[in-house]
């Protein structure tokens, strides 16, 4: 992967990160607004169950987004260190096609497949 491709991928990673951070902020605001909506009235068990389900889904999404942000930050750091595009496990280059579709990838397909076994 040449320097121009690395730079292009880093820019894509930075845009994705900004988008995720903005989304997380909006979700937090919405969750706070929704959680306060029933505070003054008596809500039924169904409403409580629905609220709990929404909170569970929101928490899961927040965890996934936080994990994705961490992976993006790690990829950007690897780029600054000159290690972007190299597998963290075996040290070989990660296929350009893989990095194009998953720019935060830290391992090659072979090592990824081995880790899943």
CSV table of C-alpha atoms in Angstrom, one decimal:
chain,number,residue,atom,x,y,z
A,1,UNK,CA,0.0,0.0,0.0
A,2,UNK,CA,1.5,3.3,-1.1
A,3,UNK,CA,1.6,6.5,0.9
A,4,UNK,CA,-1.3,8.1,-1.0
A,5,UNK,CA,-3.5,5.1,-0.3
A,6,UNK,CA,-2.6,5.2,3.4
A,7,UNK,CA,-3.4,8.9,3.5
A,8,UNK,CA,-6.8,8.3,1.8
A,9,UNK,CA,-7.7,5.5,4.2
A,10,UNK,CA,-6.7,7.7,7.2
A,11,UNK,CA,-8.9,10.5,6.0
A,12,UNK,CA,-11.8,8.0,5.6
A,13,UNK,CA,-11.1,6.7,9.1
A,14,UNK,CA,-11.1,10.3,10.5
A,15,UNK,CA,-14.5,11.1,8.8
A,16,UNK,CA,-16.0,7.8,10.1
A,17,UNK,CA,-14.7,8.6,13.6
A,18,UNK,CA,-16.2,12.1,13.5
A,19,UNK,CA,-19.5,10.6,12.4
A,20,UNK,CA,-19.6,8.1,15.2
A,21,UNK,CA,-18.7,10.6,17.8
A,22,UNK,CA,-21.5,12.9,16.6
A,23,UNK,CA,-24.0,10.0,16.5
A,24,UNK,CA,-23.1,8.9,20.1
A,25,UNK,CA,-23.7,12.5,21.3
A,26,UNK,CA,-27.1,12.6,19.7
A,27,UNK,CA,-28.0,9.1,21.0
A,28,UNK,CA,-27.0,10.2,24.6
A,29,UNK,CA,-29.2,13.3,24.3
A,30,UNK,CA,-32.2,11.3,23.0
A,31,UNK,CA,-31.8,8.7,25.7
A,32,UNK,CA,-31.8,11.4,28.4
A,33,UNK,CA,-34.8,13.0,27.0
A,34,UNK,CA,-36.7,9.7,26.7
A,35,UNK,CA,-35.7,8.6,30.2
A,36,UNK,CA,-37.1,11.7,31.7
A,37,UNK,CA,-40.4,11.6,29.8
A,38,UNK,CA,-42.2,9.2,32.2
A,39,UNK,CA,-40.6,10.5,35.4
A,40,UNK,CA,-43.6,12.5,36.6
A,41,UNK,CA,-46.4,10.1,35.7
A,42,UNK,CA,-47.3,6.5,36.6
A,43,UNK,CA,-46.2,4.3,33.8
A,44,UNK,CA,-47.3,0.7,33.4
A,45,UNK,CA,-45.2,-2.4,33.3
A,46,UNK,CA,-45.4,-2.6,29.5
A,47,UNK,CA,-43.9,1.0,29.2
A,48,UNK,CA,-41.2,0.1,31.7
A,49,UNK,CA,-40.4,-3.0,29.7
A,50,UNK,CA,-40.2,-1.0,26.5
A,51,UNK,CA,-38.0,1.6,28.1
A,52,UNK,CA,-35.7,-1.2,29.4
A,53,UNK,CA,-35.5,-2.8,26.0
A,54,UNK,CA,-34.7,0.6,24.4
A,55,UNK,CA,-32.0,1.2,27.0
A,56,UNK,CA,-30.5,-2.2,26.4
A,57,UNK,CA,-30.4,-1.7,22.7
A,58,UNK,CA,-28.9,1.8,23.1
A,59,UNK,CA,-26.3,0.5,25.5
A,60,UNK,CA,-25.3,-2.3,23.1
A,61,UNK,CA,-25.0,0.2,20.2
A,62,UNK,CA,-23.0,2.6,22.3
A,63,UNK,CA,-20.6,-0.2,23.2
A,64,UNK,CA,-20.2,-1.2,19.6
A,65,UNK,CA,-19.6,2.4,18.5
A,66,UNK,CA,-17.1,2.9,21.3
A,67,UNK,CA,-15.3,-0.3,20.2
A,68,UNK,CA,-15.3,0.9,16.6
A,69,UNK,CA,-13.9,4.3,17.6
A,70,UNK,CA,-11.1,2.6,19.5
A,71,UNK,CA,-10.3,0.5,16.5
A,72,UNK,CA,-10.2,3.6,14.3
A,73,UNK,CA,-8.0,5.4,16.7
A,74,UNK,CA,-5.6,2.4,16.8
A,75,UNK,CA,-5.5,2.3,13.0
A,76,UNK,CA,-4.8,6.1,12.8
A,77,UNK,CA,-2.0,5.6,15.4
A,78,UNK,CA,-0.5,2.7,13.3
A,79,UNK,CA,-0.5,5.1,10.3
A,80,UNK,CA,1.4,7.7,12.3
A,81,UNK,CA,3.9,5.0,13.3
A,82,UNK,CA,4.3,3.8,9.8
A,83,UNK,CA,2.8,0.4,10.6
A,84,UNK,CA,-0.6,0.9,8.9
A,85,UNK,CA,-1.5,-1.9,6.5
A,86,UNK,CA,0.8,-4.5,8.3
A,87,UNK,CA,-0.8,-7.4,10.1
A,88,UNK,CA,-0.5,-7.0,13.9
A,89,UNK,CA,-0.1,-10.8,14.2
A,90,UNK,CA,2.2,-12.0,11.4
A,91,UNK,CA,3.7,-8.7,10.2
A,92,UNK,CA,2.8,-9.3,6.5
A,93,UNK,CA,1.0,-6.7,4.5
A,94,UNK,CA,-2.8,-6.7,4.7
A,95,UNK,CA,-4.5,-6.9,1.3
A,96,UNK,CA,-5.4,-3.5,-0.1
A,97,UNK,CA,-8.9,-4.8,-0.9
A,98,UNK,CA,-9.4,-5.6,2.8
A,99,UNK,CA,-8.2,-2.2,3.9
A,100,UNK,CA,-10.4,-0.5,1.4
A,101,UNK,CA,-13.5,-2.2,2.8
A,102,UNK,CA,-12.3,-2.3,6.5
A,103,UNK,CA,-9.7,0.5,6.8
A,104,UNK,CA,-9.3,-0.1,10.5
A,105,UNK,CA,-8.4,-3.8,10.0
A,106,UNK,CA,-5.4,-4.8,12.1
A,107,UNK,CA,-4.9,-8.3,10.8
A,108,UNK,CA,-4.7,-10.1,7.4
A,109,UNK,CA,-7.5,-12.5,6.4
A,110,UNK,CA,-5.3,-15.5,7.2
A,111,UNK,CA,-4.7,-14.4,10.8
A,112,UNK,CA,-8.3,-13.3,11.2
A,113,UNK,CA,-9.5,-16.7,10.1
A,114,UNK,CA,-7.1,-18.4,12.5
A,115,UNK,CA,-8.3,-16.2,15.4
A,116,UNK,CA,-11.9,-17.3,14.8
A,117,UNK,CA,-11.1,-21.0,15.1
